[in-house]
Tab-separated table of C-alpha atoms and ligand atoms in Angstrom:
chain	number	residue	atom	x	y	z
X	1	MET	CA	109.443	99.187	85.312
X	2	SER	CA	108.142	102.256	83.478
X	3	ALA	CA	110.060	105.530	83.437
X	4	LEU	CA	107.234	107.270	85.309
X	5	LYS	CA	107.287	104.683	88.084
X	6	ARG	CA	111.042	105.237	88.398
X	7	ILE	CA	110.542	109.012	88.660
X	8	GLU	CA	107.895	108.652	91.395
X	9	ASN	CA	110.137	106.280	93.291
X	10	THR	CA	113.077	108.647	92.951
X	11	ALA	CA	111.184	111.442	94.667
X	12	TRP	CA	110.466	109.365	97.749
X	13	LEU	CA	113.367	106.928	97.793
X	14	ARG	CA	116.143	109.441	97.055
X	15	GLY	CA	114.576	112.612	98.470
X	16	ASN	CA	114.674	114.361	95.114
X	17	SER	CA	111.223	115.697	94.281
X	18	ALA	CA	112.483	118.177	91.684
X	19	GLY	CA	111.723	115.832	88.795
X	20	CYS	CA	108.586	114.295	90.295
X	21	ARG	CA	105.766	113.868	87.779
X	22	PRO	CA	102.693	112.154	89.228
X	23	ARG	CA	101.023	109.582	86.975
X	24	PHE	CA	97.640	111.263	86.824
X	25	ARG	CA	97.762	114.761	85.403
X	26	GLU	CA	94.019	115.385	85.209
X	27	ARG	CA	92.263	116.614	88.321
X	28	ARG	CA	90.908	113.702	90.395
X	29	SER	CA	90.001	113.326	94.025
X	30	CYS	CA	93.092	113.427	96.198
X	31	TRP	CA	93.414	110.481	98.583
X	32	ARG	CA	95.681	110.683	101.606
X	33	LEU	CA	95.743	107.283	103.250
X	34	VAL	CA	97.693	105.579	106.010
X	35	LEU	CA	97.872	101.773	105.769
X	36	LEU	CA	98.254	99.988	109.109
X	37	GLY	CA	98.669	96.310	109.893
X	38	PRO	CA	101.193	93.708	111.035
X	39	PRO	CA	104.296	92.894	108.967
X	40	GLY	CA	103.357	90.705	106.003
X	41	VAL	CA	99.602	91.304	106.144
X	42	GLY	CA	99.725	92.714	102.591
X	43	LYS	CA	100.051	96.505	102.940
X	44	GLY	CA	102.620	96.764	100.123
X	45	THR	CA	100.521	94.546	97.839
X	46	GLN	CA	97.372	96.590	98.486
X	47	SER	CA	99.346	99.821	98.028
X	48	GLN	CA	100.181	98.802	94.457
X	49	LEU	CA	96.506	98.104	93.669
X	50	LEU	CA	95.305	101.286	95.397
X	51	LYS	CA	97.933	103.304	93.593
X	52	GLN	CA	96.685	102.072	90.207
X	53	ARG	CA	93.051	102.840	91.089
X	54	LEU	CA	93.413	106.079	93.056
X	55	GLY	CA	96.521	107.531	91.444
X	56	ALA	CA	98.117	108.374	94.796
X	57	CYS	CA	101.874	107.888	95.338
X	58	HIS	CA	103.045	104.865	97.355
X	59	LEU	CA	105.310	106.067	100.170
X	60	SER	CA	106.847	103.153	102.089
X	61	THR	CA	109.351	103.861	104.853
X	62	GLY	CA	110.607	100.242	104.643
X	63	ASP	CA	111.419	100.710	100.924
X	64	LEU	CA	112.999	104.058	101.743
X	65	PHE	CA	115.358	102.555	104.342
X	66	ARG	CA	116.221	99.555	102.159
X	67	ALA	CA	117.058	101.904	99.257
X	68	ALA	CA	119.167	104.176	101.466
X	69	CYS	CA	121.042	101.229	102.983
X	70	SER	CA	121.805	99.550	99.658
X	71	ARG	CA	122.749	102.601	97.589
X	72	VAL	CA	125.818	101.777	95.548
X	73	GLY	CA	128.764	104.142	95.491
X	74	CYS	CA	128.146	106.082	98.693
X	75	ASP	CA	128.894	105.208	102.279
X	76	PRO	CA	125.812	104.986	104.462
X	77	THR	CA	125.616	107.720	107.094
X	78	PRO	CA	126.004	106.530	110.725
X	79	ALA	CA	122.213	106.944	111.144
X	80	MET	CA	121.591	104.732	108.072
X	81	GLN	CA	124.085	102.107	109.235
X	82	GLU	CA	122.282	102.087	112.584
X	83	ALA	CA	118.884	101.819	110.798
X	84	LYS	CA	120.168	98.844	108.798
X	85	ASN	CA	121.137	97.020	111.990
X	86	TYR	CA	117.722	97.649	113.565
X	87	MET	CA	115.974	96.397	110.420
X	88	ARG	CA	118.034	93.221	110.167
X	89	ARG	CA	117.070	92.338	113.753
X	90	GLY	CA	113.405	93.182	113.044
X	91	GLN	CA	113.398	96.093	115.490
X	92	LEU	CA	111.931	99.506	114.799
X	93	VAL	CA	114.293	102.234	113.634
X	94	PRO	CA	114.429	105.100	116.201
X	95	ASP	CA	111.675	107.699	115.796
X	96	SER	CA	114.140	110.569	115.290
X	97	THR	CA	115.822	108.837	112.300
X	98	VAL	CA	112.447	107.962	110.763
X	99	TRP	CA	111.088	111.477	111.154
X	100	ASP	CA	114.281	113.037	109.721
X	101	MET	CA	113.903	110.867	106.599
X	102	VAL	CA	110.193	111.658	106.199
X	103	ARG	CA	110.678	115.375	106.860
X	104	GLU	CA	113.370	115.531	104.148
X	105	ARG	CA	110.693	114.197	101.765
X	106	SER	CA	107.771	116.273	103.044
X	107	GLU	CA	107.165	117.531	99.485
X	108	CYS	CA	105.775	114.045	98.771
X	109	LEU	CA	103.081	114.641	101.416
X	110	HIS	CA	102.040	117.810	99.574
X	111	CYS	CA	101.659	115.947	96.273
X	112	ARG	CA	98.451	116.938	94.457
X	113	VAL	CA	97.634	113.303	93.672
X	114	GLY	CA	97.768	112.341	97.359
X	115	PHE	CA	99.706	109.552	99.060
X	116	LEU	CA	99.514	106.038	100.476
X	117	LEU	CA	101.695	105.886	103.584
X	118	ASP	CA	102.823	102.277	104.108
X	119	GLY	CA	104.750	101.431	107.284
X	120	PHE	CA	104.613	104.974	108.643
X	121	PRO	CA	103.601	106.014	111.240
X	122	ARG	CA	104.490	103.033	113.399
X	123	THR	CA	104.640	104.493	116.901
X	124	LEU	CA	102.501	107.036	118.774
X	125	PRO	CA	105.215	109.746	118.641
X	126	GLN	CA	105.467	109.232	114.837
X	127	ALA	CA	101.660	109.450	114.496
X	128	GLU	CA	101.549	112.638	116.571
X	129	GLN	CA	104.361	114.223	114.559
X	130	LEU	CA	102.637	113.341	111.301
X	131	GLN	CA	99.265	114.645	112.511
X	132	LYS	CA	100.857	117.936	113.633
X	133	PHE	CA	102.598	118.292	110.272
X	134	LEU	CA	99.458	117.506	108.242
X	135	GLU	CA	97.283	119.856	110.315
X	136	GLY	CA	99.852	122.644	109.941
X	137	ALA	CA	99.967	122.116	106.183
X	138	MET	CA	96.148	121.728	105.920
X	139	LEU	CA	96.495	118.271	104.379
X	140	PRO	CA	93.834	116.175	106.158
X	141	LEU	CA	94.023	112.382	105.978
X	142	SER	CA	91.149	110.762	104.024
X	143	ALA	CA	91.259	107.551	106.083
X	144	VAL	CA	93.471	105.066	107.926
X	145	VAL	CA	93.048	101.479	106.733
X	146	GLU	CA	93.893	98.740	109.215
X	147	TYR	CA	94.433	95.248	107.701
X	148	LYS	CA	93.776	92.289	110.012
X	149	MET	CA	94.532	88.578	109.663
X	150	PRO	CA	95.374	85.588	111.921
X	151	LEU	CA	99.084	85.366	112.771
X	152	ASP	CA	99.691	81.888	111.290
X	153	GLU	CA	98.410	83.068	107.878
X	154	ILE	CA	100.609	86.176	108.038
X	155	ILE	CA	103.677	84.047	108.774
X	156	LYS	CA	102.985	81.946	105.645
X	157	ARG	CA	102.905	85.155	103.601
X	158	LEU	CA	106.214	86.374	105.044
X	159	ARG	CA	108.061	83.088	104.617
X	160	GLY	CA	107.097	82.813	100.937
X	161	ARG	CA	107.750	86.430	99.993
X	162	ARG	CA	110.313	87.273	97.303
X	163	VAL	CA	111.216	90.840	96.341
X	164	CYS	CA	112.872	92.284	93.236
X	165	GLU	CA	116.216	93.870	94.128
X	166	THR	CA	115.839	96.350	91.249
X	167	CYS	CA	112.231	97.600	91.296
X	168	ASN	CA	110.911	96.283	94.671
X	169	ALA	CA	108.054	94.326	93.028
X	170	VAL	CA	106.713	91.759	95.514
X	171	PHE	CA	105.989	88.082	94.742
X	172	HIS	CA	105.056	84.988	96.715
X	173	VAL	CA	106.310	81.496	95.975
X	174	THR	CA	102.773	80.032	95.928
X	175	SER	CA	100.129	82.799	95.884
X	176	HIS	CA	101.880	85.088	93.376
X	177	PRO	CA	104.853	83.272	91.822
X	178	PRO	CA	107.019	84.919	89.152
X	179	LYS	CA	106.777	83.505	85.608
X	180	VAL	CA	110.441	82.450	85.801
X	181	GLU	CA	111.725	81.342	89.196
X	182	GLY	CA	113.958	83.966	90.803
X	183	VAL	CA	113.327	86.582	88.070
X	184	CYS	CA	111.088	89.655	88.306
X	185	ASN	CA	108.163	89.754	85.822
X	186	GLU	CA	108.292	93.558	85.741
X	187	CYS	CA	111.937	94.322	85.026
X	188	GLY	CA	113.886	91.044	84.860
X	189	GLY	CA	115.707	91.860	88.127
X	190	ARG	CA	116.850	89.213	90.602
X	191	LEU	CA	114.386	88.170	93.313
X	192	TYR	CA	115.650	87.789	96.859
X	193	GLN	CA	114.313	86.925	100.289
X	194	ARG	CA	114.416	89.870	102.698
X	195	PRO	CA	116.873	89.196	105.565
X	196	ASP	CA	114.169	90.230	108.077
X	197	ASP	CA	111.824	87.508	106.746
X	198	CYS	CA	113.778	84.885	108.757
X	199	PRO	CA	111.906	83.275	111.712
X	200	ALA	CA	113.912	85.116	114.430
X	201	SER	CA	113.283	88.582	112.923
X	202	ILE	CA	109.625	87.799	112.186
X	203	SER	CA	108.885	87.205	115.864
X	204	VAL	CA	110.699	90.431	116.863
X	205	ARG	CA	108.705	92.366	114.209
X	206	MET	CA	105.397	90.910	115.397
X	207	GLU	CA	106.202	91.903	118.977
X	208	ALA	CA	107.209	95.416	117.864
X	209	TYR	CA	103.865	95.681	116.064
X	210	ARG	CA	101.916	94.503	119.117
X	211	LYS	CA	103.747	96.789	121.505
X	212	SER	CA	104.425	99.965	119.504
X	213	THR	CA	102.131	100.072	116.447
X	214	SER	CA	98.832	98.542	117.578
X	215	PRO	CA	98.121	101.524	119.917
X	216	LEU	CA	97.717	103.575	116.714
X	217	ILE	CA	94.460	101.723	116.048
X	218	GLU	CA	92.833	103.459	119.030
X	219	TYR	CA	94.570	106.755	118.190
X	220	TYR	CA	93.056	106.853	114.691
X	221	GLU	CA	89.726	105.461	115.898
X	222	ASP	CA	89.489	108.449	118.262
X	223	LEU	CA	90.190	110.763	115.311
X	224	GLY	CA	87.299	109.092	113.417
X	225	LEU	CA	89.624	107.953	110.619
X	226	LEU	CA	89.934	104.196	111.137
X	227	THR	CA	88.558	101.572	108.732
X	228	SER	CA	89.307	97.902	109.546
X	229	ILE	CA	89.557	95.385	106.699
X	230	ASP	CA	89.784	91.584	106.792
X	231	ALA	CA	93.014	90.815	104.882
X	232	ASP	CA	92.244	87.112	104.335
X	233	GLY	CA	91.567	86.023	100.749
X	234	THR	CA	93.199	86.894	97.450
X	235	ALA	CA	94.798	90.301	96.864
X	236	ASP	CA	91.888	91.229	94.552
X	237	GLN	CA	89.308	90.265	97.173
X	238	VAL	CA	91.053	92.355	99.824
X	239	PHE	CA	91.309	95.250	97.380
X	240	ALA	CA	87.559	95.049	96.610
X	241	ARG	CA	86.823	95.118	100.361
X	242	THR	CA	89.102	98.124	100.785
X	243	MET	CA	87.462	100.098	97.983
X	244	GLY	CA	84.034	99.120	99.311
X	245	ALA	CA	84.948	100.640	102.669
X	246	LEU	CA	86.743	103.721	101.354
X	247	VAL	CA	84.126	105.023	98.960
X	248	PRO	CA	81.403	105.564	101.623
X	249	GLN	CA	84.065	106.998	103.958
X	250	ALA	CA	85.047	109.500	101.238
X	251	ARG	CA	81.383	110.524	100.887
X	252	ARG	CA	81.162	111.088	104.664
X	253	VAL	CA	84.227	113.371	104.757
X	254	GLY	CA	83.137	115.090	101.523
D	301	AP5	P1	108.508	97.421	106.113
D	301	AP5	O1	109.190	97.261	104.829
D	301	AP5	O2	107.476	98.495	106.259
D	301	AP5	O3	107.936	96.013	106.514
D	301	AP5	P2	106.626	95.542	107.298
D	301	AP5	O4	105.712	96.527	107.904
D	301	AP5	O5	107.216	94.571	108.211
D	301	AP5	O6	105.713	95.085	106.208
D	301	AP5	P3	106.071	94.115	105.121
D	301	AP5	O7	106.730	94.825	103.972
D	301	AP5	O8	106.862	92.977	105.744
D	301	AP5	O9	104.677	93.482	104.727
D	301	AP5	P4	103.426	94.028	103.927
D	301	AP5	O10	102.293	94.195	104.877
D	301	AP5	O11	103.778	95.178	103.048
D	301	AP5	O12	103.141	92.715	103.071
D	301	AP5	P5	103.365	92.422	101.510
D	301	AP5	O13	102.386	93.182	100.685
D	301	AP5	O14	104.821	92.528	101.159
D	301	AP5	O15	109.556	97.691	107.281
D	301	AP5	C1	110.732	96.932	107.414
D	301	AP5	C2	111.553	97.441	108.583
D	301	AP5	O16	111.918	98.815	108.364
D	301	AP5	C3	110.861	97.445	109.949
D	301	AP5	O17	110.906	96.191	110.584
D	301	AP5	C4	111.668	98.511	110.689
D	301	AP5	O18	112.915	98.009	111.107
D	301	AP5	C5	111.933	99.545	109.589
D	301	AP5	N1	110.898	100.586	109.527
D	301	AP5	C6	110.128	100.874	108.451
D	301	AP5	N2	109.292	101.879	108.737
D	301	AP5	C7	109.526	102.226	110.017
D	301	AP5	C8	108.948	103.188	110.888
D	301	AP5	N3	107.962	104.003	110.488
D	301	AP5	N4	109.419	103.262	112.155
D	301	AP5	C9	110.407	102.459	112.588
D	301	AP5	N5	110.995	101.527	111.813
D	301	AP5	C10	110.545	101.397	110.532
D	301	AP5	O19	102.887	90.886	101.472
D	301	AP5	C11	103.648	89.861	102.118
D	301	AP5	C12	103.636	88.603	101.226
D	301	AP5	O20	102.286	88.108	101.146
D	301	AP5	C13	104.078	88.840	99.771
D	301	AP5	O21	104.817	87.741	99.347
D	301	AP5	C14	102.761	88.956	98.982
D	301	AP5	O22	102.912	88.530	97.641
D	301	AP5	C15	101.848	88.032	99.779
D	301	AP5	N6	100.456	88.487	99.782
D	301	AP5	C16	100.027	89.764	100.001
D	301	AP5	N7	98.681	89.820	99.942
D	301	AP5	C17	98.253	88.536	99.707
D	301	AP5	C18	96.968	87.933	99.576
D	301	AP5	N8	95.836	88.666	99.687
D	301	AP5	N9	96.897	86.604	99.366
D	301	AP5	C19	98.034	85.853	99.276
D	301	AP5	N10	99.289	86.367	99.391
D	301	AP5	C20	99.387	87.687	99.615
């Protein structure tokens, strides 16, 4: 993993934006995107591709909680311990804990290169809090991208996922295998299977998505921000579809 990637991650994952240096220094268009979609549909994978193309920072609340829960050398706060238990079971972390974590990192939402919010917001109260914050700060969203795919295909993606414990790079045992089994191509770190990718947690996560997150589709449709993308096909095909939908949308909003 490059030093710059580590610095960007530090700002979001550790809440320390003092040393944040976005990758793109020259002035480019500033994209502020929310990525929506069921667990495992490929939001994290698309975020990496979008980040390379658009230069915006990838802000994942799942990565943020995993980093906070696994930090070596400091005891997790009671709120973090509680968050860890919710995550292991596949349940959503309470809105107040999520918003506290995001608010502590609100500098990342002001970033001049924009952001890709992945896994946040996930409930209507979270979406309303975010919208209020962004309106107050005059930071309008460019678009909300909803990824869609049949459930049985999503489950195959989740069951085969492997993640680097050091740099969070994401692999898949068949569609995107590492060069050496169990070892990250990017940094040589150890690959592991997320504890919430077990069958019991997957069904709880899918139900949480259906019940709590899918209402956001209508919320963002009403705000005129929603773009729906078919997430079937290779990561590059999905990325091409996403860019094909975003560019005209960007022209519409100016
Ligand atoms: P989080 O980490 O956000 O997990 P998630 O939403 O469940 O999403 P995933 O990371 O599982 O999937 P993804 O869509 O990013 O797919 P990926 O690209 O990895 O959240 C985890 C937990 O944290 C939650 O359950 C909750 O407890 C808590 N939490 C987080 N945010 C919260 C919030 N705001 N409020 C409350 N609680 C919150 O892809 C999956 C696999 O498919 C990979 O192996 C990948 O290589 C493969 N793949 C991807 N695209 C393709 C493709 N096109 N073709 C073939 N394979 C592909």
